[in-house]
CSV table of C-alpha atoms and ligand atoms in Angstrom, one decimal:
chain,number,residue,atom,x,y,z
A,724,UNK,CA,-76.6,27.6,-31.5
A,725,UNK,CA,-76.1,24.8,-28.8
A,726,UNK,CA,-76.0,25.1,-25.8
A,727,UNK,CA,-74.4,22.2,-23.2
A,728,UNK,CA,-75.8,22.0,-19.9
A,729,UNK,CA,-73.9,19.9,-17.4
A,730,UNK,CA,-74.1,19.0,-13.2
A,731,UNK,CA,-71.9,16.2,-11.9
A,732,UNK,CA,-74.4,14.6,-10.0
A,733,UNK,CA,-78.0,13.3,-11.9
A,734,UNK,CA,-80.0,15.5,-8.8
A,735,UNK,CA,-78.4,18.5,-10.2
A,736,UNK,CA,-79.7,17.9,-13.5
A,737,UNK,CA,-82.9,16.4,-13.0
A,738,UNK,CA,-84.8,19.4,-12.4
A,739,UNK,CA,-83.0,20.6,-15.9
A,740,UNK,CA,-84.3,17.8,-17.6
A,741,UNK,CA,-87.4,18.3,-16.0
A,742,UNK,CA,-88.2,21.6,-17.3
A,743,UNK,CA,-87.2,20.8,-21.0
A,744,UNK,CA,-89.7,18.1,-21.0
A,745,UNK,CA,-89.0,15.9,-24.1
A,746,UNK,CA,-85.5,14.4,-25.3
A,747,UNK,CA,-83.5,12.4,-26.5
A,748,UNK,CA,-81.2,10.1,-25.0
A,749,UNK,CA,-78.1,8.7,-25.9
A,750,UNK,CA,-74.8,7.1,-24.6
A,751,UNK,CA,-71.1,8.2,-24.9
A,752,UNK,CA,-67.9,6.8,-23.4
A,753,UNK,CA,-70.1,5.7,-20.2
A,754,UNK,CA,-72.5,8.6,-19.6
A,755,UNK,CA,-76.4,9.7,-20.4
A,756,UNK,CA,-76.6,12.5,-23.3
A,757,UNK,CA,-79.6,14.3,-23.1
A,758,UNK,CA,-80.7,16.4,-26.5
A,759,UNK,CA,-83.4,18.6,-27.2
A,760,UNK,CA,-84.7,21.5,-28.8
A,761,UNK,CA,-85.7,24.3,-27.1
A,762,UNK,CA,-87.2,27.7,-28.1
A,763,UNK,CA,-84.8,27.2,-31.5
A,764,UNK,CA,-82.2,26.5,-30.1
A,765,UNK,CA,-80.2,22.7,-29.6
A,766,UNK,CA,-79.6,21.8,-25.8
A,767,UNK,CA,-77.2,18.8,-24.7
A,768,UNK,CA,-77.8,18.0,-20.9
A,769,UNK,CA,-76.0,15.6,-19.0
A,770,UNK,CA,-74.4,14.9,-15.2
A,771,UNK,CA,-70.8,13.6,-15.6
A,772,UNK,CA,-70.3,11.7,-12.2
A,773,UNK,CA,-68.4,12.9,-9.4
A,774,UNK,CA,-64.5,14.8,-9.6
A,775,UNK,CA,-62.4,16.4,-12.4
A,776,UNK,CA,-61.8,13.4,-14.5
A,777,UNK,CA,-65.3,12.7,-14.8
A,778,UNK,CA,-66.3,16.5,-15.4
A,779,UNK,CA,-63.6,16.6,-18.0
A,780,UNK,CA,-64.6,14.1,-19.9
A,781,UNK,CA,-67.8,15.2,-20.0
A,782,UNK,CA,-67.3,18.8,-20.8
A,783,UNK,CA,-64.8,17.8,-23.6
A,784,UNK,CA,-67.4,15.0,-25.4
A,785,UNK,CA,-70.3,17.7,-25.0
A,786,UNK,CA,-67.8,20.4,-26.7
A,787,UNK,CA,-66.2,17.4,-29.2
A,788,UNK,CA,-68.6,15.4,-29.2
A,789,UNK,CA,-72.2,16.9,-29.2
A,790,UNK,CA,-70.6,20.1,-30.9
A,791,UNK,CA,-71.7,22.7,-28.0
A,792,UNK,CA,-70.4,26.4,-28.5
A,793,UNK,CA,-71.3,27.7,-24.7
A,794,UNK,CA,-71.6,25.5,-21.9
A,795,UNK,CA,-73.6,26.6,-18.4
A,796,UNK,CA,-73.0,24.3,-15.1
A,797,UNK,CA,-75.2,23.8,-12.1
A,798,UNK,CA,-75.0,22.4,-9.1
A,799,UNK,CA,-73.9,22.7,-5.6
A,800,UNK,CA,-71.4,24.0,-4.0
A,801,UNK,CA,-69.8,23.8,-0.1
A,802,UNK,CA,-69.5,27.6,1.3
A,803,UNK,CA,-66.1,29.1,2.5
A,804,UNK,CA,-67.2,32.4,2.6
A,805,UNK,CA,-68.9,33.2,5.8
A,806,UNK,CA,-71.6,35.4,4.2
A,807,UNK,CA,-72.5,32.1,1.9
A,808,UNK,CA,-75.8,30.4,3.4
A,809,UNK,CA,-77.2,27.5,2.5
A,810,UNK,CA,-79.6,28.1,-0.9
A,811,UNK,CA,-77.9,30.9,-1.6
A,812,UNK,CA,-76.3,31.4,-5.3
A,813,UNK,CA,-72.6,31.8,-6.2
A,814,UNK,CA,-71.0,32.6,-9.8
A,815,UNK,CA,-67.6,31.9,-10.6
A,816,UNK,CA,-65.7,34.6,-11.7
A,817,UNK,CA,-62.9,32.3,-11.8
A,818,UNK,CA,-61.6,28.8,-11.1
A,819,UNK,CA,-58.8,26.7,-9.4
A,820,UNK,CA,-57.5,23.8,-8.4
A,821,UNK,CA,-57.0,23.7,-4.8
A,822,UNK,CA,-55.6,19.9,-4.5
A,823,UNK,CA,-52.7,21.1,-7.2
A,824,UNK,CA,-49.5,20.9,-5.9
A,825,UNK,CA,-45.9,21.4,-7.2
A,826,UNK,CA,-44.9,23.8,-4.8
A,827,UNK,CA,-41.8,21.3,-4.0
A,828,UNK,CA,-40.3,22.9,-7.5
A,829,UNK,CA,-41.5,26.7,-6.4
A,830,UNK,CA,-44.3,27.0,-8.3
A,831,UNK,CA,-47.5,28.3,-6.1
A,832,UNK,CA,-50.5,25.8,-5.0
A,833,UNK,CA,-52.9,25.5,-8.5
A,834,UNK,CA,-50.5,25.9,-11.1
A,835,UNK,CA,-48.4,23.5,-13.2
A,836,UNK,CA,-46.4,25.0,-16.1
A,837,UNK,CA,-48.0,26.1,-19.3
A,838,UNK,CA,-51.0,26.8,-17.3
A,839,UNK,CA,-52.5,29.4,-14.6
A,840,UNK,CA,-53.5,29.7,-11.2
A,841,UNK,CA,-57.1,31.2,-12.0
A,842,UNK,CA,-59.3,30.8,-15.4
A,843,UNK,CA,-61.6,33.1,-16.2
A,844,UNK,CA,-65.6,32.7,-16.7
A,845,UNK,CA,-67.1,34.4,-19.8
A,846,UNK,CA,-67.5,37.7,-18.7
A,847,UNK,CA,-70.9,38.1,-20.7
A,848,UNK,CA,-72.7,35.3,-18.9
A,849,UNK,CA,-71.6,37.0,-15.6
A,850,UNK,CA,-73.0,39.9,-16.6
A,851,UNK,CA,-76.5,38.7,-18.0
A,852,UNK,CA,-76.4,36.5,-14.8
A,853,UNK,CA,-77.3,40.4,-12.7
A,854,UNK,CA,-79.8,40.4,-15.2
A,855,UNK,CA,-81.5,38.0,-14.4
A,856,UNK,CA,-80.7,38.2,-10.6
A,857,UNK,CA,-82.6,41.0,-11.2
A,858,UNK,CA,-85.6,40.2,-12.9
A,859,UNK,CA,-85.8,37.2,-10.3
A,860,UNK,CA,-85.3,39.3,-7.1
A,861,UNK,CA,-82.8,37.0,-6.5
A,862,UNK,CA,-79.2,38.1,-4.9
A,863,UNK,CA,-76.4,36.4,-6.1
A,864,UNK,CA,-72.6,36.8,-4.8
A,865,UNK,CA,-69.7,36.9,-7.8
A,866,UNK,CA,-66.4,35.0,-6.4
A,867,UNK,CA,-63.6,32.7,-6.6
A,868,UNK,CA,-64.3,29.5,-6.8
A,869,UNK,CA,-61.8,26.3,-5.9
A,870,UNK,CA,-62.1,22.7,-7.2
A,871,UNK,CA,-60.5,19.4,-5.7
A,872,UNK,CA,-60.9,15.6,-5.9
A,873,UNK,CA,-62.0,16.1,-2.1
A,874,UNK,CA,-65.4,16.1,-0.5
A,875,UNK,CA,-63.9,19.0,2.1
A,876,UNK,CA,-65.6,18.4,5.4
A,877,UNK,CA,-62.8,19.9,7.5
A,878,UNK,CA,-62.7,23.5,9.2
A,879,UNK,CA,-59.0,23.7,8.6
A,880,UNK,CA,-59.0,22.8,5.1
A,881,UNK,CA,-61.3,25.0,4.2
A,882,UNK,CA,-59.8,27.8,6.3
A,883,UNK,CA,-56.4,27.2,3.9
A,884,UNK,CA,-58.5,27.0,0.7
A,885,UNK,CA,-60.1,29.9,1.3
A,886,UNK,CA,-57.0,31.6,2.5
A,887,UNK,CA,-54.6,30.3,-0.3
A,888,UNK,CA,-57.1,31.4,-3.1
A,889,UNK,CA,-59.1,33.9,-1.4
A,890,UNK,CA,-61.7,31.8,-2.5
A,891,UNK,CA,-65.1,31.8,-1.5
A,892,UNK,CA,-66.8,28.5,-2.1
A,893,UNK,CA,-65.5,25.0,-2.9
A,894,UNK,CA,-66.3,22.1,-5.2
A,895,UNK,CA,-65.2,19.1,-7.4
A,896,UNK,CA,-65.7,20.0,-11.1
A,897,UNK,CA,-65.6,23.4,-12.0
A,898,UNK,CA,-62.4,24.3,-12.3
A,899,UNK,CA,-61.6,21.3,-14.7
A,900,UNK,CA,-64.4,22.1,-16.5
A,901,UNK,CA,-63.1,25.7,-17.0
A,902,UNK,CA,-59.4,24.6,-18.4
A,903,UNK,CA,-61.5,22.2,-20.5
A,904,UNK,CA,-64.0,25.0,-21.9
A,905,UNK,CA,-60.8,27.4,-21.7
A,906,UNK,CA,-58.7,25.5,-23.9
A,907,UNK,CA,-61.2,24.7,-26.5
A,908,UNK,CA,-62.4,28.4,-26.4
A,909,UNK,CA,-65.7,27.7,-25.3
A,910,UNK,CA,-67.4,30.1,-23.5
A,911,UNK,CA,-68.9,29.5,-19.8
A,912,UNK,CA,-70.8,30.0,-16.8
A,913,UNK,CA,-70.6,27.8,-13.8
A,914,UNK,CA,-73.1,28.7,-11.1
A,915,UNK,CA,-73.8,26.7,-7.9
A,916,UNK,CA,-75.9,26.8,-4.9
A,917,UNK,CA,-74.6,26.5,-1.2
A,918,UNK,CA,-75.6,23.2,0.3
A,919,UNK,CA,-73.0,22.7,2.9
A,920,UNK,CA,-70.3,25.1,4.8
A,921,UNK,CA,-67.4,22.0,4.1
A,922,UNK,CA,-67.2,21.8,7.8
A,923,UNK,CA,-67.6,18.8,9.8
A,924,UNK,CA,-71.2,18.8,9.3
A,925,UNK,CA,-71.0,19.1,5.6
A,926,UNK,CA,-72.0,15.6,4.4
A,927,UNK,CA,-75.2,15.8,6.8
A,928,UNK,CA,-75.8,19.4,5.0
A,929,UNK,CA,-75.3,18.1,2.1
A,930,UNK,CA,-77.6,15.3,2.0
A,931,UNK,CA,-80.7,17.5,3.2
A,932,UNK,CA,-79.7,20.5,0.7
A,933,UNK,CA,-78.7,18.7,-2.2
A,934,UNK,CA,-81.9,18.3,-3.9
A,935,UNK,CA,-83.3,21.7,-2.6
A,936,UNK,CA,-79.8,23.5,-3.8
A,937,UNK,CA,-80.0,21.7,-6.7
A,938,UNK,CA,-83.2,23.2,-7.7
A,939,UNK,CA,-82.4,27.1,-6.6
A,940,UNK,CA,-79.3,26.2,-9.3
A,941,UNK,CA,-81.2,24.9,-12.1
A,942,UNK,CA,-84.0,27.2,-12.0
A,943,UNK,CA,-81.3,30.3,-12.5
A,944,UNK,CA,-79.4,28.4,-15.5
A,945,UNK,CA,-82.7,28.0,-17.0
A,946,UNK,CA,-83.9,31.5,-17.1
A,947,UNK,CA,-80.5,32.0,-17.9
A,948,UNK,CA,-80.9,29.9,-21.2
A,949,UNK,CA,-84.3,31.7,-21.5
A,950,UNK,CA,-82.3,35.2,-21.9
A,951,UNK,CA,-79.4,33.3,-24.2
A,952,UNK,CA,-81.5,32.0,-26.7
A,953,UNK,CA,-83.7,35.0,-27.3
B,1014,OS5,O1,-70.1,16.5,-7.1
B,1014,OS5,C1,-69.5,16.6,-5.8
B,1014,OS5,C2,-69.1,18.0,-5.5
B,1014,OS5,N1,-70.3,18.6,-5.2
B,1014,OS5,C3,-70.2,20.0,-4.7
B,1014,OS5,C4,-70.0,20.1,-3.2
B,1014,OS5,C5,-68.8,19.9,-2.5
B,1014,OS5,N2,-67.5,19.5,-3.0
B,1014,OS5,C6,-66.5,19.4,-2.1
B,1014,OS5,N3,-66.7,19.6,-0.7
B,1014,OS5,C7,-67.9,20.0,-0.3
B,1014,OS5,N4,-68.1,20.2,1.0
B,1014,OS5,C8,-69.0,20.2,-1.2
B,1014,OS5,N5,-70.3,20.5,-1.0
B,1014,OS5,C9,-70.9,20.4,-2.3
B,1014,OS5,C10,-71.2,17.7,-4.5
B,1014,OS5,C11,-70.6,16.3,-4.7
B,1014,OS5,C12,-70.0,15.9,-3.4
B,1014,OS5,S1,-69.6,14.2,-3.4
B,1014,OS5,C13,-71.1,13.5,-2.8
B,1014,OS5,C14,-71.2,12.0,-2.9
B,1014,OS5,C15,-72.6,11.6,-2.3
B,1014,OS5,C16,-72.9,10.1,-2.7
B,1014,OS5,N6,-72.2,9.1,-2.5
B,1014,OS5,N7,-72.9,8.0,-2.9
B,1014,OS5,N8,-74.0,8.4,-3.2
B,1014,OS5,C17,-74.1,9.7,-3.1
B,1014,OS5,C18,-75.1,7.5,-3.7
B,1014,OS5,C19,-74.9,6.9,-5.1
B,1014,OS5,C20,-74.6,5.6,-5.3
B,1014,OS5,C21,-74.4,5.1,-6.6
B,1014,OS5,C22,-74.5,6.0,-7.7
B,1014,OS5,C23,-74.7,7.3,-7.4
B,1014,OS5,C24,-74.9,7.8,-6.1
């Protein structure tokens, strides 16, 4: 089996890399590949820059590419919902694009035709991820989560985000990562830390939590793998 592990950013997957130990490294279309083997099983690691073309890129050359059959994202996240503090750990159940807009021809915010509002996260991973909640005494909240080429550090924004998709945290990769995964049916998990409530404090938040949120994100995908590749 292999396995792709992806952040955008190279602080979401440093502690990832990290962990593993030794690799190998290689480049494709402008980004750092990172192989290894671990406990039998083949791991591709890499950050794929900031935003959805990046991340689709990126998902699609670890898919196409590097071969991957299940891909697990970590990283960060900005918190809509109230009861998300920073540190604490949010799995998508499902993923949109909140910066998506053809409403002017009646469609509703997220969709374009031939496509969907929402897309689905393997249900599996979601469960195993209680699992290992569990066996961590970690609590970890299930939800929505929206995606747009916008680092949202606005009340109001967020506030219609939330609203419009009854989501309940926001980023810039997931969701394109999902169609990408989706379409190739490749099944996968995207799990991200709070570092940030996408208010007008966010980028402050964000630069003292990244690292820290980074971490709490990488350590659960690990054990994660851990249970996968037993
Ligand atoms: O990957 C982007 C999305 N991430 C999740 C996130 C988020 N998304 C939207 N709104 C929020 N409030 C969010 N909170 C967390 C995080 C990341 C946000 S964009 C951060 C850009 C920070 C930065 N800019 N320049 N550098 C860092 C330094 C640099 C310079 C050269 C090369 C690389 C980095």
């Amino acid at each position: 089996m292999k396995l792709a592990i992806m952040g955008a950013m190279p602080e979401e997957i440093a502690p990832i890399l990290q962990r593993i130990g030794t690799y190998t490294t290689s480049e494709y279309a402008g980004n750092k590949y990172y192989e290894a083997s671990y406990k039998d099983v083949d791991l591709v690691i890499a950050y794929s820059k900031i935003g959805k073309v990046f991340s689709t890129l990126t998902a699609t050359t670890m898919i196409e590419h590097f071969g991957a059959q299940r891909l697990l994202f970590s990283g960060v996240a900005g918190a809509i919902s109230a009861s998300l503090k920073v540190g604490d750990l949010i799995v998508a159940t499902k993923l949109t694009q909140h910066d998506l807009d053809i409403t002017a021809f009646g469609h509703p915010y997220g969709y374009v035709p031939e496509g969907s509002v929402f897309v689905e996260a393997d249900k599996e991973m979601i469960e195993l991820s209680k699992i290992v909640a569990n066996e961590m005494g970690k609590t970890i909240q299930e939800g929505i989560i929206a995606t747009g080429d916008q680092f949202v550090a606005d009340e109001a924004r967020k506030n219609w985000i939330g609203k419009t998709f009854s989501a309940d945290a926001l980023e810039m990769e997931g969701a394109s990562v999902a169609v990408v995964c989706d379409a190739l049916d490749v099944p996968f998990f995207i799990l991200r830390a709070i570092s940030d409530a996408a208010d007008m404090d966010a980028s402050f938040s964000f630069d003292e939590f990244l690292e820290t949120s980074a971490v709490e994100s990488a350590e659960f995908v690990m054990k994660m793998v851990d249970k996968l590749v037993r």
